[in-house]
Structures are given as C-alpha cells and as structure tokens.
XYZ file of C-alpha atoms in Angstrom:
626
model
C 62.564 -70.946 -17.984
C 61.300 -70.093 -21.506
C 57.513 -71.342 -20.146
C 58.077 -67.965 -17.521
C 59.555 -65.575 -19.775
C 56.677 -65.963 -21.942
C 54.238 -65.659 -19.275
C 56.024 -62.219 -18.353
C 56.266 -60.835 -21.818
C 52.462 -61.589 -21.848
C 51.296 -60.040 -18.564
C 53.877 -56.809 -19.357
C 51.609 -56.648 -22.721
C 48.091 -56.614 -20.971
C 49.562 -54.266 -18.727
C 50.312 -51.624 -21.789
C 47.194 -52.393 -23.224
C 44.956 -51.350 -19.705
C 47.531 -48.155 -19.969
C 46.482 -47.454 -23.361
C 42.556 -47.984 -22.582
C 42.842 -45.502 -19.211
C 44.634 -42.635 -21.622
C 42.129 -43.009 -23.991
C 39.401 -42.750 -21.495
C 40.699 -39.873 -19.553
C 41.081 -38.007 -22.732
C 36.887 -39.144 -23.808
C 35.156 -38.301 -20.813
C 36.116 -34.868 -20.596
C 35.583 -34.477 -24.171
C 32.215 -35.642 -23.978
C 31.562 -33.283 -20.254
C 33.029 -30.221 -22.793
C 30.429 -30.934 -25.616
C 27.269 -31.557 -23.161
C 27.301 -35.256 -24.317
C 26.904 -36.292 -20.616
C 22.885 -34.952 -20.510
C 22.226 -37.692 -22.784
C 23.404 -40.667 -20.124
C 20.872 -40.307 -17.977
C 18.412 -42.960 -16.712
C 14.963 -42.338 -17.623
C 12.809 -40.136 -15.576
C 13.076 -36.425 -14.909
C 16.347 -33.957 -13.340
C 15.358 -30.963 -11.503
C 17.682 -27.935 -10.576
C 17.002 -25.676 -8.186
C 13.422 -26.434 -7.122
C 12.591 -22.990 -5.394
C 13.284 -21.476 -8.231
C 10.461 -19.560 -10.545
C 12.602 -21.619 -13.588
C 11.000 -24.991 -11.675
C 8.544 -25.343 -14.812
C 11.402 -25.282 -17.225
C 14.135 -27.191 -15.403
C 12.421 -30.497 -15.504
C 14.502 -32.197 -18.505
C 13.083 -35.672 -19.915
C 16.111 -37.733 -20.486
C 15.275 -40.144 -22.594
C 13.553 -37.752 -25.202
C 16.441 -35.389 -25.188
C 18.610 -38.076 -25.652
C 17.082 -38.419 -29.094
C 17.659 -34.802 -30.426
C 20.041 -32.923 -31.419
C 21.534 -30.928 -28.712
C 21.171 -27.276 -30.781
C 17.766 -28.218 -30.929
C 17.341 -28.793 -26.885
C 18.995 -25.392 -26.556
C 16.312 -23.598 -29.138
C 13.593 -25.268 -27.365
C 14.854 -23.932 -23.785
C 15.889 -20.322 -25.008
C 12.425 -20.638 -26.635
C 10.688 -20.950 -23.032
C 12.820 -18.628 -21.586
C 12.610 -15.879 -23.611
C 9.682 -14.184 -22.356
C 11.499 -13.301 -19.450
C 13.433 -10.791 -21.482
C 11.453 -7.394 -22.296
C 10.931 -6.303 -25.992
C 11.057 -2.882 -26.851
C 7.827 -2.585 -26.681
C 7.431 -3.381 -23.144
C 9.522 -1.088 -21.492
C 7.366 0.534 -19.616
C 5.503 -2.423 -18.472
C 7.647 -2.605 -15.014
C 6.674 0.732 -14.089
C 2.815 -0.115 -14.438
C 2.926 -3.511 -11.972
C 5.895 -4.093 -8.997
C 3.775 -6.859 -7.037
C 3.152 -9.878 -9.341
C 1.392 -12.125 -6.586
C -2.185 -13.461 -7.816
C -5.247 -13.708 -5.487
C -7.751 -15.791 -5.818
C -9.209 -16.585 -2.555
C -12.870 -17.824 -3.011
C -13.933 -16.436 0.102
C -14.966 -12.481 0.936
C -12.581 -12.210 3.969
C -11.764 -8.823 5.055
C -8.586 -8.076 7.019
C -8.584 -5.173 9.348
C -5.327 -3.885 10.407
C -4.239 -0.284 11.674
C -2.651 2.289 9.834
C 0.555 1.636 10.547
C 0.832 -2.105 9.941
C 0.791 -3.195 6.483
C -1.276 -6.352 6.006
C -0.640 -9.681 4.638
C -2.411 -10.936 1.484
C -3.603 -14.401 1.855
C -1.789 -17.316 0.357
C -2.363 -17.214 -3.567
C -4.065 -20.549 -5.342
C -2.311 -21.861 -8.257
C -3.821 -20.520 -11.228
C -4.658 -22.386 -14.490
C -2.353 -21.115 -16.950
C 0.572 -22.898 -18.758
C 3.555 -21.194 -17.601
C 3.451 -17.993 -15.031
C 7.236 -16.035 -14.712
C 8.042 -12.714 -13.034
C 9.486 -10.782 -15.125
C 12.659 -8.794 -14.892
C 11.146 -5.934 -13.563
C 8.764 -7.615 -11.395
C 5.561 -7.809 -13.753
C 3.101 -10.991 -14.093
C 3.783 -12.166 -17.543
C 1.381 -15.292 -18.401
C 2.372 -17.027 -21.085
C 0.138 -19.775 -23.058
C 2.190 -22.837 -24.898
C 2.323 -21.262 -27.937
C 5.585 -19.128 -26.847
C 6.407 -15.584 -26.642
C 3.770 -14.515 -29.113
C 1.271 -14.494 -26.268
C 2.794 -12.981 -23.569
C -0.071 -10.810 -21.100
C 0.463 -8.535 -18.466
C -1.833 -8.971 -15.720
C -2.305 -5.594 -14.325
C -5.470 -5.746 -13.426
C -5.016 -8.644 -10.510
C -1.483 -7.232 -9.893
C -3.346 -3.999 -8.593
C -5.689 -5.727 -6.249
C -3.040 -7.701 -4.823
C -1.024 -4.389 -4.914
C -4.098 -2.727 -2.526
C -4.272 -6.053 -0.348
C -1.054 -5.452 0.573
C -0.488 -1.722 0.838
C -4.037 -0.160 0.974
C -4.438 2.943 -0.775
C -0.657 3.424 -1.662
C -1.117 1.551 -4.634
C -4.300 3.791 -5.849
C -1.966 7.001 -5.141
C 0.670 5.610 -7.195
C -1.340 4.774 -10.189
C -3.680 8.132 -9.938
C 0.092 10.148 -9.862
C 2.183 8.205 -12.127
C 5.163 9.965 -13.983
C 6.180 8.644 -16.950
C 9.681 6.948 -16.647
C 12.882 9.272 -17.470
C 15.163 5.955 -17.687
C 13.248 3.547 -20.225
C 16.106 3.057 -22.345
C 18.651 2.756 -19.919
C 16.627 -0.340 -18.356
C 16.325 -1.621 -21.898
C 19.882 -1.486 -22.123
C 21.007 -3.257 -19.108
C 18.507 -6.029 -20.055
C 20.356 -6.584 -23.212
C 23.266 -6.325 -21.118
C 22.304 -9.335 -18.658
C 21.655 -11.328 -21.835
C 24.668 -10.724 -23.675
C 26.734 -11.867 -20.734
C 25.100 -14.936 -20.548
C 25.567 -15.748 -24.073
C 29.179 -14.306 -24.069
C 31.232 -17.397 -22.336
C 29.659 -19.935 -24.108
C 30.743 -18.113 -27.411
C 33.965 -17.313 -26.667
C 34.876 -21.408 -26.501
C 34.123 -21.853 -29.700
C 37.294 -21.432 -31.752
C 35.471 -20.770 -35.161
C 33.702 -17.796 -33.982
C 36.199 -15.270 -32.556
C 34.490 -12.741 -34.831
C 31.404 -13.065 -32.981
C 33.501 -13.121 -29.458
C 35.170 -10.065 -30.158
C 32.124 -8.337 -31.626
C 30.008 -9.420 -28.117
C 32.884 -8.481 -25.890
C 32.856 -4.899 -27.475
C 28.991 -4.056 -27.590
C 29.189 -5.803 -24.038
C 32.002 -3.276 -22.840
C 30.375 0.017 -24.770
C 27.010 -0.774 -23.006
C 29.115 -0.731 -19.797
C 31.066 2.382 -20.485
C 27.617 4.260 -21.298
C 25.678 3.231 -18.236
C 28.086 4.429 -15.993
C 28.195 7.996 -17.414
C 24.351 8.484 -16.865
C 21.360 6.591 -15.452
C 18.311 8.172 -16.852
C 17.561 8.452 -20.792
C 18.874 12.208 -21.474
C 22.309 10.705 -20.418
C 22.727 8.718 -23.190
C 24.529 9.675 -26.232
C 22.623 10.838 -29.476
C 23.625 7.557 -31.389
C 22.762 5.160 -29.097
C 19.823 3.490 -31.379
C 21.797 2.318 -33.525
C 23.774 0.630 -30.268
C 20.238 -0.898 -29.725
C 20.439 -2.472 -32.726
C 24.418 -3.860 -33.126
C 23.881 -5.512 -29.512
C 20.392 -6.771 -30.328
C 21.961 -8.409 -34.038
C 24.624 -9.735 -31.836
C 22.710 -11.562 -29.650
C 20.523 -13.168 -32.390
C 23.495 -14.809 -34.233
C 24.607 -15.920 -30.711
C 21.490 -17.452 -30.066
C 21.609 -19.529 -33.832
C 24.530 -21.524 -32.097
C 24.232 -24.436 -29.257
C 25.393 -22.509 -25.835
C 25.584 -24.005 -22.372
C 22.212 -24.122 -20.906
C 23.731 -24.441 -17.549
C 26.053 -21.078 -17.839
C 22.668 -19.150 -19.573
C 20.399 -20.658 -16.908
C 22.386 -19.328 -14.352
C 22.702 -15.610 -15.651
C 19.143 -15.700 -16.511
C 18.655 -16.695 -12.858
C 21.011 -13.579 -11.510
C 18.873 -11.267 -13.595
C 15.563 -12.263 -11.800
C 17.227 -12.165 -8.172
C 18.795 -9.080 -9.320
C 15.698 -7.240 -10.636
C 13.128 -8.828 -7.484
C 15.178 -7.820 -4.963
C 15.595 -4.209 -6.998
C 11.653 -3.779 -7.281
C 10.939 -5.684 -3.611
C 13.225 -2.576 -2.417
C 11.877 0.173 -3.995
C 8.272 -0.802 -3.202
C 9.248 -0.846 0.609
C 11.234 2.608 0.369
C 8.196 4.002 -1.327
C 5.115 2.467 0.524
C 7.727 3.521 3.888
C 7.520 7.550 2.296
C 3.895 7.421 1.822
C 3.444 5.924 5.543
C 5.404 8.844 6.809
C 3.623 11.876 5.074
C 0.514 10.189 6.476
C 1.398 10.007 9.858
C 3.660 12.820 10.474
C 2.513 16.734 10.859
C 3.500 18.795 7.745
C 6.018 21.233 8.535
C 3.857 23.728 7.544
C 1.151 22.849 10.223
C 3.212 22.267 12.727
C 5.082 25.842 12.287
C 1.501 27.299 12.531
C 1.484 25.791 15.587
C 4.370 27.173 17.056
C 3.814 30.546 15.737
C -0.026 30.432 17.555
C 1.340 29.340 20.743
C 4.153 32.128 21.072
C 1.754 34.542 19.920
C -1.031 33.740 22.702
C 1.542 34.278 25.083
C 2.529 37.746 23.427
C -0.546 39.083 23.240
C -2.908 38.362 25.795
C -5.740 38.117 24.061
C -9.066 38.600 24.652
C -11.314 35.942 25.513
C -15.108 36.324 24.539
C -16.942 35.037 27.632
C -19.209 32.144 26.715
C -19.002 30.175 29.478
C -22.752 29.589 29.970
C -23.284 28.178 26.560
C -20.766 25.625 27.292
C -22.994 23.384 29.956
C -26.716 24.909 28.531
C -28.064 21.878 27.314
C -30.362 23.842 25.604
C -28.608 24.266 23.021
C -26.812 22.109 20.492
C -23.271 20.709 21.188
C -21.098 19.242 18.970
C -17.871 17.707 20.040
C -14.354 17.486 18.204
C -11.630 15.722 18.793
C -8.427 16.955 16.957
C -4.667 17.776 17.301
C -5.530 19.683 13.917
C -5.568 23.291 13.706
C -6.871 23.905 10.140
C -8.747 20.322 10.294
C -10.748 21.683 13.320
C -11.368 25.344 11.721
C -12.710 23.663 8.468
C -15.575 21.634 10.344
C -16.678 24.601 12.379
C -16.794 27.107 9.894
C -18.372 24.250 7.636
C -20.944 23.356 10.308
C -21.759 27.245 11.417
C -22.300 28.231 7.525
C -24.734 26.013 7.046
C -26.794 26.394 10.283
C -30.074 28.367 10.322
C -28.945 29.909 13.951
C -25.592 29.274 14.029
C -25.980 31.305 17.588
C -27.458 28.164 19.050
C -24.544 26.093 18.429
C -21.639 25.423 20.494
C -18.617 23.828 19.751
C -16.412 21.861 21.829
C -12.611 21.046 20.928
C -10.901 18.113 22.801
C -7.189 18.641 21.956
C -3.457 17.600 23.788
C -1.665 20.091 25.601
C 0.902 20.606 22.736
C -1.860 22.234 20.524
C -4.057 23.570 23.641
C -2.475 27.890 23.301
C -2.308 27.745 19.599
C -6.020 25.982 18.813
C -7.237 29.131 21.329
C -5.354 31.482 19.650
C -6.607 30.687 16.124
C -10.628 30.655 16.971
C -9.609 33.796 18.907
C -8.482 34.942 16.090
C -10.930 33.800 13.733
C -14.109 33.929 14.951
C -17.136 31.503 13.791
C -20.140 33.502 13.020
C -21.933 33.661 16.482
C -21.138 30.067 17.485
C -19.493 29.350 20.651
C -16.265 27.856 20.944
C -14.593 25.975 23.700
C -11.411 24.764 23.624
C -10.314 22.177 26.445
C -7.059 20.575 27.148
C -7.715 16.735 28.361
C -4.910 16.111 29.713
C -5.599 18.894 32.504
C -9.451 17.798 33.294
C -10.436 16.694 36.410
C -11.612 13.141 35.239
C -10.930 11.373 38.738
C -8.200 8.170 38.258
C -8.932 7.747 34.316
C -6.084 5.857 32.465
C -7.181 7.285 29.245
C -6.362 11.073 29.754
C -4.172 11.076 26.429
C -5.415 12.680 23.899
C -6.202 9.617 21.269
C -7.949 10.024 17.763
C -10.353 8.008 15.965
C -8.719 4.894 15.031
C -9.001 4.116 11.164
C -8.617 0.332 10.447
C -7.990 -0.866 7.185
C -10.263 -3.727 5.263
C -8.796 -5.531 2.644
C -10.919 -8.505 0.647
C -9.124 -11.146 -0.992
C -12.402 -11.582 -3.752
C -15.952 -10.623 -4.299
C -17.737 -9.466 -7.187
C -19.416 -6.188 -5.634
C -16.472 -3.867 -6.324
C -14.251 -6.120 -9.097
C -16.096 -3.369 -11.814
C -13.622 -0.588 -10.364
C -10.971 -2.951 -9.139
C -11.272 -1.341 -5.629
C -10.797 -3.769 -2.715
C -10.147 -1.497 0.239
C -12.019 -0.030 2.743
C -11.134 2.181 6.102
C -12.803 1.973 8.673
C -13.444 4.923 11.450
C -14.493 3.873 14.716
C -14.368 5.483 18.311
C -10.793 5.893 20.398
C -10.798 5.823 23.914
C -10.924 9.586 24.054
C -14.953 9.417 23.034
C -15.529 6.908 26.204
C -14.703 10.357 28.457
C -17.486 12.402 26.777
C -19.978 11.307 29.863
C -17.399 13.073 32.609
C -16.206 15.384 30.678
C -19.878 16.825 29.773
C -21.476 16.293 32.921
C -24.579 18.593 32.036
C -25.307 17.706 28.805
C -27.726 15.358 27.803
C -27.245 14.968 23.991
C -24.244 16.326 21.940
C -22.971 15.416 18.555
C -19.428 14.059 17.722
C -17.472 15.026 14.484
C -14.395 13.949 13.152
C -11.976 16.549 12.478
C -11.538 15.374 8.558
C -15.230 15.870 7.904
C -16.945 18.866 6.163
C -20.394 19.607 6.605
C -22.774 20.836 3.817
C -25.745 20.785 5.207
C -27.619 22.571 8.229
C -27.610 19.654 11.165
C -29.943 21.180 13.370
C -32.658 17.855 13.113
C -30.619 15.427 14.329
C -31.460 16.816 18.042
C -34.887 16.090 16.984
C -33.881 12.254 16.359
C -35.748 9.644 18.023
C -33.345 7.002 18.462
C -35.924 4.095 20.048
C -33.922 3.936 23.074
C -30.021 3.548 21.438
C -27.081 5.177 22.218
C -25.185 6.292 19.217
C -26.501 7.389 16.225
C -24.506 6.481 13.481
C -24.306 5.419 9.135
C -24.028 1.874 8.824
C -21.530 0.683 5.779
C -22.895 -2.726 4.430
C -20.345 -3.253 2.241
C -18.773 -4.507 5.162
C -19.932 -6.923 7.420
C -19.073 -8.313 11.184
C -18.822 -12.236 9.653
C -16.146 -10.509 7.231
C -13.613 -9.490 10.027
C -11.020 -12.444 10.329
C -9.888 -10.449 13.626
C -12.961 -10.415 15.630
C -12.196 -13.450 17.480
C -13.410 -13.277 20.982
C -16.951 -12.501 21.811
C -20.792 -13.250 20.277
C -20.816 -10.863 17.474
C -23.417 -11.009 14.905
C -21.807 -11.738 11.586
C -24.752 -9.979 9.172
C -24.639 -7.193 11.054
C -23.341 -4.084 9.249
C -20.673 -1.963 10.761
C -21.165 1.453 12.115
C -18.598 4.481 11.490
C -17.362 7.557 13.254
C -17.585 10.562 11.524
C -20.890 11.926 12.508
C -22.083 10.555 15.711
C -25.361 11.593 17.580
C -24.179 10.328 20.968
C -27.313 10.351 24.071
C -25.474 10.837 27.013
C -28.153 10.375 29.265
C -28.900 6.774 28.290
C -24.839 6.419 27.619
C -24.672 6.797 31.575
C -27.814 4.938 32.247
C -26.369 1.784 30.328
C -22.924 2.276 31.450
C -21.335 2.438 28.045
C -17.840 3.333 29.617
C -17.876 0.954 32.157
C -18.381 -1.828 30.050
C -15.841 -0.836 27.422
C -13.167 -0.949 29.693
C -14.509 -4.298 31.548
C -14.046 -6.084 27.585
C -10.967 -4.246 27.016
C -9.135 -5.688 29.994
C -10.582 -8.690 29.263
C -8.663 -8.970 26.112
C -5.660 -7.370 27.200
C -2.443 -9.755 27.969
C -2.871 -12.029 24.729
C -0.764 -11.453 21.380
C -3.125 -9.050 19.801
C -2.295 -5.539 19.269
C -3.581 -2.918 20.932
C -5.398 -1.410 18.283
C -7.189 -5.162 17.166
C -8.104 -4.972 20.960
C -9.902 -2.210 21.308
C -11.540 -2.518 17.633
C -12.908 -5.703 19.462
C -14.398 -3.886 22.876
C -15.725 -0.934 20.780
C -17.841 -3.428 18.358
C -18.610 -5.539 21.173
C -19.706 -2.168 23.457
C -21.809 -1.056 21.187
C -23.368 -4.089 19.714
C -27.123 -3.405 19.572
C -26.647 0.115 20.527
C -26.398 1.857 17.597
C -29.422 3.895 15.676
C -28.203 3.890 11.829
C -29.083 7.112 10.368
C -29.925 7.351 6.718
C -27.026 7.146 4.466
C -27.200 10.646 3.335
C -26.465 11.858 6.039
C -22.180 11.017 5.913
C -20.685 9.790 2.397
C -17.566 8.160 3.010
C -14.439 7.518 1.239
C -12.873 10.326 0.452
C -9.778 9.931 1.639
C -8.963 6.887 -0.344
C -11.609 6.461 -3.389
C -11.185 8.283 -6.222
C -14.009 7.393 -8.133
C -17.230 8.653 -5.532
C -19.635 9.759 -7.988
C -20.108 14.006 -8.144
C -24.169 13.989 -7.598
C -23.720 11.942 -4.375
C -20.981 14.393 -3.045
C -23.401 16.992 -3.747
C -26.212 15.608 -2.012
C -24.767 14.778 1.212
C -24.891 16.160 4.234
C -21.523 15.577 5.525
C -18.359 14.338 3.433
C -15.910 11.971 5.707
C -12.319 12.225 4.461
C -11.755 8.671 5.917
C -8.335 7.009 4.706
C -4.641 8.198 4.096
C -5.208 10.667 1.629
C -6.465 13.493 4.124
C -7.008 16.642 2.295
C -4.679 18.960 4.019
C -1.882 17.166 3.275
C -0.355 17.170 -0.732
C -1.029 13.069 -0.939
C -4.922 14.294 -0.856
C -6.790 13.135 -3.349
C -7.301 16.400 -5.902
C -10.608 16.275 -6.878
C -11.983 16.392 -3.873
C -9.486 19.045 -2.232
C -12.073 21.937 -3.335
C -14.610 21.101 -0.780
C -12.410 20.934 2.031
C -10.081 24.236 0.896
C -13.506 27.059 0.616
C -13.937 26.407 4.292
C -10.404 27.183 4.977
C -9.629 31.371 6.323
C -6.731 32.509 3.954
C -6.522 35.390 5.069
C -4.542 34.894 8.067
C -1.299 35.957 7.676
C 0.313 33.165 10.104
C -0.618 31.186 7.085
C 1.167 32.823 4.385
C 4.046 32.905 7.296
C 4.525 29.138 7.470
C 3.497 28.752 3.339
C 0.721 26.542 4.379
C -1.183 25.908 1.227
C -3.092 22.490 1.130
C-alpha cells in the first residue's frame, strides 16, 4: 500500500511540474512574437513577402545574418533602403515632371503604327543595370545606387520617351504647357502624413514613450484637420512651416527607436498603391481630354457651320457660273478633301496667293452632306482671287454601286520606336503618318475628264506657287509623293501580310500629284479593294487593314518628289527648325496638334492664321479665334 501511495504522490508531482513548464511557455512565446524575437528562428536561407511587390528587392531577409544583429540595427538598415521612397522637400515638384516610370530599352528600331484613336502599347521593358529601381510616391523613376538616399536620380529623360511610346504627342503637349503646381505643399504634407502613421502604432506600444505618442498623435491629427479645409497651397494657414518642421522632428526621433518592420512595410506599401493608382488615373483622365479636343469639332466651328447652312437657305445666293473650268483639263486641278470649313479656306487662299495665274486654277472640295450648304456658302462668300471653286457633296454622286460613298479623311497612323540613336538628341520618338482614305480611291469616277489633278490635305498651307508640278515627269508612276526615310517598311511590326520591301521609305499624303490617266490604265482602285477584302474577316482593325492595301497598292507606284516640296511635322514637333519652314513649299500640319484648334502647337499657329479671312462677321458671331 505504501509502495502505491508513493508512486501516486510521484506521478501527481510530474504532473505539476509539466503544468508549471506549459504556463511558463505560454507566457514566453508571446513575449518573444511581441519583441520580434521570432525573425531570428529561422532556418537559413532567404523569406520573401509579397513577391509582386516593387518592395521584392528589399523583402528578401537573410536569416542567419540577422540573427546576429541587433534588431534596432535591422530596422535602421531597412528604413535606410526604404527611405528614398519618401520625397524631400526638395523634390516636390518632381511628380509633376514624370507620371509614367516604365523604362525602354528595346535594342531593336521597331515602329508601331496604330490609329488615332487607339493608344499603343510600349514593348516589354528589359531589366536595367542599376542597384535598386522604386516608383516613387508620385509615380517618378527614382534610381538609387548602394550608397543610399544620397544618390537618388530622376530619370526624366527615358520616362518621356516611354511617356510618347505610349501616348504619342500628349506627352510633348504636356511638357511644352506645363503649369507650375498650386498644391506642392499640400502633397508634401500628406507624404509626411503616410509616414507618420506608419511609425505611429509601433510607438504608441512602447510604454516609456507616451510623450512621443501623444506628440505624433497630435501633429498626425492637425495635418488631418488642415487638409480637409483646403487642397491646394493658398489653403493652408500662414504658420504652417513651422508644422513642416514639428511633424518632420517627430518623425526623426520615431525613427531612432526599433518599430515593427511588418506594420511600416505595410503602410509604406498603401502609400505606393495609393499614389500609382492616383497618378495611373489622372494620366488616363488627361490623355482621355486631349483625345477628345482632337477628335471632336470645336464648338466654335461647328456653330459656323450651322450659321452658313441657315444662311444659304436665307439668302439664295448667287452662284458664279464656272462650270466649264470644272472638267477643262486644261487647266490645273487640285482636289480637297475636308469636313473643315476654315481648314479648306486656308489651303485655297494659301494656294491662289501664291500662284502666278491663279485664274488657271481650279479647286475641287470633296465634303459630307452635313457641311455641303455651309462650305458653298462661305467660298460664296469669300471669294478666292479668280480661282474656281467647286464644291461637291459625295454622298450624292452618281458613283454606280460604290461602298465607299462616305465621306472618309486621310487616315493619320501613329509610329512609335522603342530605340534608335537618330532622334535620342531631341528625345523625340514619334512620328504620324498621313496616308490615303478610301475617299482618294473615287478620284478616277468622280473626275472622269481629267487627266492629272493634285490632292491636298486640308491641314496643309502652301507657300509657294505649284504651278510645275503639272510639268512633272513621273517615268510612268502614279502618285507623286515626299518620301519620309526616317521611317521605313521593315520598321512596321503591323505590315504582316503581303511582299513589302522593308528598305523602302514610306510615302505621305499631304501633297499628292495623282495621274489619273495611268491610275485607270493600272487599275489602282480595283486592286485596292481586291487586297482590302482580302484582309478583311481576320482580327485586325480596320484602319491596320487598309494601311496594309494602301502600301501594298501603291508599292512601286509612287514618284518621290524632292523633299522641299512638303515639310512635315507640324502638328506634333515642336522643334522643326525656322529656315526649313521658310523654305518649303508646302507645310503639312500632320499629328494631333492641328492648328485651328487651341492644343496647336503656338509657334507655328502664325502661318496657318494670315491665310485665315477675319473679316467675316459669322466669325466674330461664333468667337472663332484659332
């Protein structure tokens, strides 16, 4: 009996014991979770969190060297890494300058034609050589080399081409009309904001610093109060400098203690979703704006259109009877096709100014049947010198069982190149392209009679008289045109059907001497439409279609006339040099930037505008002033 009881009294004592060691445990192991101890266990080898995320470089943790340091000095080292994430004062402005951080450096000169209304991809970007690469909080490139913070670079210069590969010549119309920014400090502020709340809960468990707590919590909550009383700088109080400084002396002492990596990592991390998805946004909106004042009729025009068209049928005007010009093909025709009123007054009274017999000259205006009463009404109105002036609706011409009786424009296609040394001196990496719509493949109908005509684009001006180009000999070709280059058939990632030649250069619209008596001999028409239906019914647009059928029509068709005849570009390059303007013959407003609308590029505004009749009052009547 006493053997048992002893027995008992032992196993009740191991029993208490094991109790004992479990309490002491559970108490330990949360103890060491509280202080971060637990970082220190791990087997050797690397942890990463969150591997999408543009921390990845910083997240990978050695374990068995941090288990050899003090953990305040682990949390100096990461804060250290981080911290060029966070903007000094000094670099304020730096978000406003770059909003697209991605980096291009695709070896190979690949253009990438798209049409105005689609904005095109950039290709994939290689992985670049520096250290450490972060977006910062307002969206900027900031490359960093080990050193730290000290050397922190903005790449503008690479942000802008990507910038242009993306959007086209958005980005050069944002950085040639830049404002400066109205809410600098208010940014700076809720920067210091983000970083004092991710400091803040790590503080506030340490006991011995409720100073500190209480002093964060109040900067924290005056920073709030004052940001949502104003948004832009000339809302915030008079004293707020010295604001600047309390929060920013705040934030240093919290930074002297060990903090939570985990809890700063993830504010830091809200910040940069926060601010991406803030500049991603705004990009869009803005790039969306710009779209529509390129695409869409100014109010102003199209009330001059309306007032025309109501006046035609008020007045009854008189029609000067020039009806025999029209099919004389003795004389020299030139051809527009426009839905422009002003656009199409500019190039005549630009062409007939310069002529040496501007009687010989008859003009020809293709428009839609919106614009048909109002374009008659305004060259009834104001007269060209003694040039004829026809005005034709297309949609009411007898062109037999035509499918392309819609009035269509030339179709500008956007080239975008991913590298090449030939324009990296002026960081411009964006071309547009003008080539013929389907309207110009109804010029043999429509102009039975005429043997040779020549077709303008209604954003050119002319500057010169154009009378010799009926004296071309164009060695057998159809359509004389300036070649650009710059840009090649081999550089065209689109063109992916058909035997094109990749060193040839391409042709542009813009000035066109088209022969429409070898045009009908070859069957230029005929044959567009036969490799336009051939690449019809795939997943290609319509618009990479038909750039496809028109290169392919007129491959080894085209005369190229010298280049100073047509200088190109101004509708999206700002830096064209004066003397060249001067010299040529023609100037092609190619691009977004056309210069009757306000997004025009200034500079270049003056050459389009002294062509332009004032004086009408219909004008003054809808405020149209481009």
């Amino acid at each position: 009996m006493k053997g048992g009881g002893g027995g008992g009294k032992r196993r009740w004592r191991v029993l208490v014991i094991g109790v004992l060691v479990l309490i002491i445990l559970s108490t330990l192991v949360p103890l060491a979770f509280l202080l971060g101890l637990h970082n220190g266990f791990h087997s050797p080898g690397f942890v990463t969190v969150r591997p999408s995320s543009p921390f990845d470089s910083l997240s990978r943790v050695n374990a068995t060297k941090h288990s050899q340091r003090d953990l305040s000095v682990r949390v100096d080292e990461v804060l250290h890494r981080i911290n060029p994430v966070l903007p000094k004062k000094s670099d304020v402005n730096v978000h406003s300058r770059v909003m697209n951080g991605t980096s291009i450096t695709d070896s190979k000169n690949r253009g990438l034609p798209v049409s105005p209304a689609v904005v095109a991809k950039p290709s994939p970007a290689n992985k670049t050589k520096t250290k450490a690469s972060y977006k910062g909080v307002h969206g900027a490139i900031v490359n960093t080399s080990h050193k730290g913070v000290q050397g922190a670079i903005v790449n503008a210069d690479e942000t802008q081409r990507t910038c242009q590969l993306k959007y086209g010549s958005y980005c050069l119309w944002r950085e040639e009309n830049k404002e400066p920014l109205k809410d600098a400090k208010v940014k700076h502020m809720k920067d210091l904001l983000f970083v004092a709340r991710a400091y803040y809960p790590s503080i506030a468990k340490m006991p011995s610093q409720s100073k500190l707590t209480r002093d964060m919590k109040q900067n924290i909550q005056e920073f709030e109060r004052i940001l949502s009383e104003g948004s832009a700088d000339a809302d915030l109080p008079p004293q707020v400098d010295k604001k600047f400084q309390k929060m920013e002396a705040v934030i240093s002492r919290a930074k002297s203690f060990p903090v939570d990596c985990n809890n700063v990592d993830k504010k830091l991390r809200q910040i940069l979703d926060l601010t991406e998805d803030e500049a991603s946004f705004h990009m869009k909106q803005s790039v969306f704006l710009y779209q529509l004042a390129v695409q869409t009729m100014p109010k102003s025009l199209h009330c001059l259109s309306m007032r025309l068209t109501v006046e035609y049928f008020k007045s009854s005007p008189i029609e000067v009877d020039d009806s025999d010009k029209f099919s004389d093909p003795s004389l020299l025709h030139f051809v527009i096709i426009s839905d422009n009123i002003l656009a199409s007054s500019v190039v005549i009274n630009s062409t007939a100014l310069h002529a040496r017999e501007s009687k010989n000259f008859v003009f020809h205006v293709l428009t839609d049947e919106q614009n048909y009463f109002a374009m008659k009404q305004w060259f009834i109105r104001n007269p060209c010198k003694q040039a004829a002036i026809q005005v034709l609706n297309i949609e009411k011409l007898e062109l037999g069982n035509s499918d392309m009786k819609k009035l269509s424009l030339p179709a500008e296609f956007r080239v975008s190149f991913t590298s090449g040394d030939n324009l990296a001196s002026r960081g411009n990496r964006t071309y547009y392209l003008s080539l013929f719509s389907q309207s110009h493949y109804l010029l043999p109908k429509i102009f039975h009679k005429l043997k040779k005509v020549v077709v303008l684009d209604h954003d050119v001006v002319v500057q010169r008289d154009l009378s010799p180009l009926w004296e071309l000999d164009m060695e057998g070709k159809v359509n004389g045109a300036v070649k650009s280059c710059s840009v090649r058939l081999g550089q065209l990632k689109s063109l992916k059907r058909g035997n094109f030649d990749p060193n040839a250069c391409l042709w542009m619209s813009g000035l066109n001497v088209i022969d429409l008596a070898r045009w009908r001999q070859l069957g230029v028409s005929e044959s567009y439409l036969k490799f336009y239906k051939q690449m019809s019914g795939g997943s290609e647009s319509r618009e990479a279609i038909a750039l496809q059928a028109t290169l392919l029509t007129f491959q080894d068709k085209v005369y190229a006339l010298d280049d100073k005849w047509v200088v190109s570009g101004l509708g999206y390059d700002y830096y064209i040099n004066t003397q060249t303007i001067k010299n040529a013959a023609t100037l092609h407003y190619n691009g977004n930037m056309k210069p009757w609308l306000e997004l025009g590029i200034p500079q270049y505004k003056s050459y389009w505008r002294k062509h332009l009749n004032r004086e009408d009052r219909f004008l003054n009547d809808c405020n149209v002033n481009p």
